[in-house]
Short mmCIF file of C-alpha atoms in Angstrom, two decimals:
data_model
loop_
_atom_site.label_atom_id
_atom_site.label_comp_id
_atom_site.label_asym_id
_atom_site.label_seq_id
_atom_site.Cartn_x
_atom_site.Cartn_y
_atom_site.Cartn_z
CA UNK A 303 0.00 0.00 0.00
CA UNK A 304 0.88 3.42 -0.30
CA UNK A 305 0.20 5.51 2.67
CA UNK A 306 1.35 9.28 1.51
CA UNK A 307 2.24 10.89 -1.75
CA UNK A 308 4.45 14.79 -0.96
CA UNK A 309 4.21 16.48 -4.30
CA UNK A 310 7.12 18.53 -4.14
CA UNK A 311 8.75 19.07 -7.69
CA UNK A 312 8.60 22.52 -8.43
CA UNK A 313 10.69 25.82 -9.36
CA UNK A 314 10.63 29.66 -9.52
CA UNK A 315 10.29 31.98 -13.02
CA UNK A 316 11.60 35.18 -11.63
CA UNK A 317 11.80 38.27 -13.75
CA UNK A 318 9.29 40.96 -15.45
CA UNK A 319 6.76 39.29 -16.77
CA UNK A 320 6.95 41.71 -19.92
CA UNK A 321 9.80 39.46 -20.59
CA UNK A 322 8.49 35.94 -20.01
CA UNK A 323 8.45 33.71 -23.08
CA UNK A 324 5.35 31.86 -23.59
CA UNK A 325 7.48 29.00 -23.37
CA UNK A 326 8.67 30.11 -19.56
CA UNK A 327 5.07 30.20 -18.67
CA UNK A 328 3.74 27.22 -19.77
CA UNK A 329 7.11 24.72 -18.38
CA UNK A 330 6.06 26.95 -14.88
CA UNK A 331 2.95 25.78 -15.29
CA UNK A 332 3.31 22.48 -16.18
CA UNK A 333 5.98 21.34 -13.66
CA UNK A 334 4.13 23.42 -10.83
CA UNK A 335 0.80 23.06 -11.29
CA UNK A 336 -0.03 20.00 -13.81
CA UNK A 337 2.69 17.67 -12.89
CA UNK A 338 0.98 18.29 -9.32
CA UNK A 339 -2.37 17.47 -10.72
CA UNK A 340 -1.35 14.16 -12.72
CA UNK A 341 0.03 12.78 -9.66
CA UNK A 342 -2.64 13.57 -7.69
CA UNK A 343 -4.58 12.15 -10.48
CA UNK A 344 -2.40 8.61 -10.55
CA UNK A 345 -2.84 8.14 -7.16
CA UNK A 346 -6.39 8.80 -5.73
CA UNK A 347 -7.97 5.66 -7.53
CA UNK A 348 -5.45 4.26 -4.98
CA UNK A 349 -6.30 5.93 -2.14
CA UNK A 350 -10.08 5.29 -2.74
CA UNK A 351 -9.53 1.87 -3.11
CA UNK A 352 -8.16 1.44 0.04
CA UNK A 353 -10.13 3.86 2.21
CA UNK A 354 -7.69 6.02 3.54
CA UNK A 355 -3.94 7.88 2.00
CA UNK A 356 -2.66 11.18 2.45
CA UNK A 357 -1.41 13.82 0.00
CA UNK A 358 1.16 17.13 0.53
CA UNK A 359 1.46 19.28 -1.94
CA UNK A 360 4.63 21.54 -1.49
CA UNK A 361 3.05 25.29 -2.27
CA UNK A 362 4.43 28.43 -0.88
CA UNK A 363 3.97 31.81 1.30
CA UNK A 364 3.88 32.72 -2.38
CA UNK A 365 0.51 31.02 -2.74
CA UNK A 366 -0.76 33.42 0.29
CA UNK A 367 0.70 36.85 -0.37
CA UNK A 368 2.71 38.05 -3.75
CA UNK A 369 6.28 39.58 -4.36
CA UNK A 370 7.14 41.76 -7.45
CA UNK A 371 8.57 39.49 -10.36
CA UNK A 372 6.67 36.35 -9.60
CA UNK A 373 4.13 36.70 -11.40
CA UNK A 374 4.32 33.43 -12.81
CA UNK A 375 5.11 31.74 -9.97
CA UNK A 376 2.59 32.83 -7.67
CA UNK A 377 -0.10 32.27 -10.26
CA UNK A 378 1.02 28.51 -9.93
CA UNK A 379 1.72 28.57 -6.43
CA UNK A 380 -1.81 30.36 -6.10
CA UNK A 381 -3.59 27.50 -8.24
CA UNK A 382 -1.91 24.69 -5.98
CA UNK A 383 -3.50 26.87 -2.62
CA UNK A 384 -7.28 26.52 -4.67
CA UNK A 385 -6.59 23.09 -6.13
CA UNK A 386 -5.40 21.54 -2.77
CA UNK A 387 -8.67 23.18 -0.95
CA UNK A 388 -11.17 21.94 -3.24
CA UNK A 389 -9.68 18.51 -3.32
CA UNK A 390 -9.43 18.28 0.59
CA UNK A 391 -13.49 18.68 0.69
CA UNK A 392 -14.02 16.62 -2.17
CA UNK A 393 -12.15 14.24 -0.87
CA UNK A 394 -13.01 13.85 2.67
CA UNK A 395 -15.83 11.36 2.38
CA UNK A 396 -13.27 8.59 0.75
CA UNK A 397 -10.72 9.16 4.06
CA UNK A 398 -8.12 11.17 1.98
CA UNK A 399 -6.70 13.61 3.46
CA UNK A 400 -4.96 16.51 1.68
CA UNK A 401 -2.40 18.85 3.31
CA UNK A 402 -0.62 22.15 1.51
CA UNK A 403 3.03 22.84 3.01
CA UNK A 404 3.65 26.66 2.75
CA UNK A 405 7.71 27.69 3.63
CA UNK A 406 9.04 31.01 3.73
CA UNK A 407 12.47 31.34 2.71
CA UNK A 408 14.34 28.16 3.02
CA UNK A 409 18.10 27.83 2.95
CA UNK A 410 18.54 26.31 -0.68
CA UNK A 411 19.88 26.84 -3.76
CA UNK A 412 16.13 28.32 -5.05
CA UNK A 413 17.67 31.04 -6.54
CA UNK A 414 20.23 28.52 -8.34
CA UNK A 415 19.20 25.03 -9.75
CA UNK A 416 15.64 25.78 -8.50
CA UNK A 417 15.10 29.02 -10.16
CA UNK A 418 14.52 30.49 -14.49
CA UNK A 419 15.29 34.06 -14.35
CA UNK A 420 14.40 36.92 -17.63
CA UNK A 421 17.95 39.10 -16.07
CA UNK A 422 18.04 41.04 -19.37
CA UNK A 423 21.08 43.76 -19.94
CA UNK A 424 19.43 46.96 -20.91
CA UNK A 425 16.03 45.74 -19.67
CA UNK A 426 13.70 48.95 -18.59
CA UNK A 427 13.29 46.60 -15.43
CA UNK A 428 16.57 45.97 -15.07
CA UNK A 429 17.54 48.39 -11.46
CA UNK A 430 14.60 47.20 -10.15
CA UNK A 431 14.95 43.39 -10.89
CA UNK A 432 18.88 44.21 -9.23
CA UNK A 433 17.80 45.66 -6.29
CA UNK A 434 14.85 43.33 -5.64
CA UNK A 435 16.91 40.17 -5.99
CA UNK A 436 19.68 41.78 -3.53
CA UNK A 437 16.91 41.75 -1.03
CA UNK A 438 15.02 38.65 -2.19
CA UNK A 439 18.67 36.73 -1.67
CA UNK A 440 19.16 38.22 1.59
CA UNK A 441 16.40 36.52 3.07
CA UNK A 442 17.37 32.91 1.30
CA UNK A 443 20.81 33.37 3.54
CA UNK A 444 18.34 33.77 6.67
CA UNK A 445 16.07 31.35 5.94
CA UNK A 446 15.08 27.79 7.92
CA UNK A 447 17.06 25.01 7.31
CA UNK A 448 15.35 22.38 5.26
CA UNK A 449 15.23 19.89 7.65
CA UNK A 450 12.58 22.26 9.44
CA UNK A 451 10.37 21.95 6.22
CA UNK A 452 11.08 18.37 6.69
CA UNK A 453 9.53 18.13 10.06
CA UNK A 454 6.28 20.14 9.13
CA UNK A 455 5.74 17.50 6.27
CA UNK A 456 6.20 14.47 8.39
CA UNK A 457 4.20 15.78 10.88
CA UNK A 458 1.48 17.13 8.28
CA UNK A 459 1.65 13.38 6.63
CA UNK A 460 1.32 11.68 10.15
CA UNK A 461 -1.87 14.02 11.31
CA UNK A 462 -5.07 12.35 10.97
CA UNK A 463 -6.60 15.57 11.92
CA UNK A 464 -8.60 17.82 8.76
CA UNK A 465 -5.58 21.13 9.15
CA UNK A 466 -5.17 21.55 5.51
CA UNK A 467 -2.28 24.43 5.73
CA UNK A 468 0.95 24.50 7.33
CA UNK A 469 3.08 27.59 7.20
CA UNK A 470 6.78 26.84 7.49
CA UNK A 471 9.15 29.15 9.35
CA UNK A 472 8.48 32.53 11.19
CA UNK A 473 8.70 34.85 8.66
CA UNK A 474 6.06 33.01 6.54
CA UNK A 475 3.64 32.92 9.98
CA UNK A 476 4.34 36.38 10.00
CA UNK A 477 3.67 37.58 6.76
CA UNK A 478 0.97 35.42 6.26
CA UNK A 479 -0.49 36.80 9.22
CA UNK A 480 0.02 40.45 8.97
CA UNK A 481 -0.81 40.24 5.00
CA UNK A 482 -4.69 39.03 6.92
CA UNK A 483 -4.84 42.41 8.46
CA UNK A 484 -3.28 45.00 6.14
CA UNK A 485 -4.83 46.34 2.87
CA UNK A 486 -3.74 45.91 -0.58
CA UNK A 487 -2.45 49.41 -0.72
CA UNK A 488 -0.50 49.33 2.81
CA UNK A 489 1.28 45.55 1.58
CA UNK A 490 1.87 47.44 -1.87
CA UNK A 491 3.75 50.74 -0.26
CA UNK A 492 5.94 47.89 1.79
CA UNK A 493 6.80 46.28 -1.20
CA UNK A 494 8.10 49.22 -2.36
CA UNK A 495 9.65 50.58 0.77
CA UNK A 496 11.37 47.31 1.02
CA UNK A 497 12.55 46.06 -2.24
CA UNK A 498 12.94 49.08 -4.37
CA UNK A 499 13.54 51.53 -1.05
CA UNK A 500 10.83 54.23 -2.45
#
């Protein structure tokens, strides 16, 4: 039997989205979002079958509040936030459970291996992209360690309890928080204030 699936494959498409190719979009999509879905897809007959399983899907604080020059990536990371909720009611009647893992900034090589960037020379973007990616690294370097996220998704795939989110790390309980209580204008000026320093 199969007790738990963690759907964690995934990556970041960071840049302007002015200068995202179709191409960019659609492999963000597709890795994110539908390689999610056909996994989720493989394995619920399973799960049916035998009255009871578990799924994680690995989303994001960038599926609860947004960052200039995601774009992309919070539109998957958003669709993995709706997807997981629907699925967790639809679900519940079979004794599936579904749980969505959201980190804040993790000590990784995201911004390496894990991460297609549009850094164009000459872009009109291109001091703002800088300076927000000083920042955006900065917070990588003071991120959990992974073994944290670990943790939350063994103890998110042990729970027989109906929690569907888990935020991962103090800055992501934080911002998630906060973002609750501010409005759209207020998170926008501290976007600003913080990444581009106007």
């Amino acid at each position: 039997s199969i007790d738990v699936v963690v759907n964690n494959a995934g990556y970041g498409l960071i840049g302007p989205f002015e200068e995202y190719s179709s191409e960019q979009i659609e492999k963000q999509f597709k890795t994110n979002v539908m390689g999610l879905m056909d996994v989720c897809k493989e394995i619920i007959p399973l799960f049916r079958k035998q009255k009871y399983g578990t799924i994680v899907n690995i989303s994001s604080i960038a599926g609860k509040v947004t960052f200039p020059f995601y774009s992309a990536y919070h539109a998957s990371k958003w669709a993995i936030e709706g997807f997981s909720e629907s699925l967790q009611i639809e679900l519940k009647p079979f004794n599936i459970r579904v749980k969505i893992i959201e980190p804040g900034a993790i000590k990784t090589d995201f911004y390496g291996r894990s991460a297609d960037s549009t850094k164009i020379p000459g872009s009109a973007y291109e001091h703002l992209f800088s300076q927000a990616l000083l920042v955006m690294h900065k917070s990588v370097a003071h991120g959990v360690n992974p073994e944290i996220v670990a943790e939350v998704i063994y103890k998110a795939a042990q729970s027989k309890g109906s929690r569907l989110r888990y935020a991962v790390g103090m800055d992501a309980k934080i911002v998630i928080l906060f973002r609750r209580f501010i409005t759209d204008r207020m998170w926008h000026w501290l976007m600003r204030m913080v990444l581009f320093k106007k």
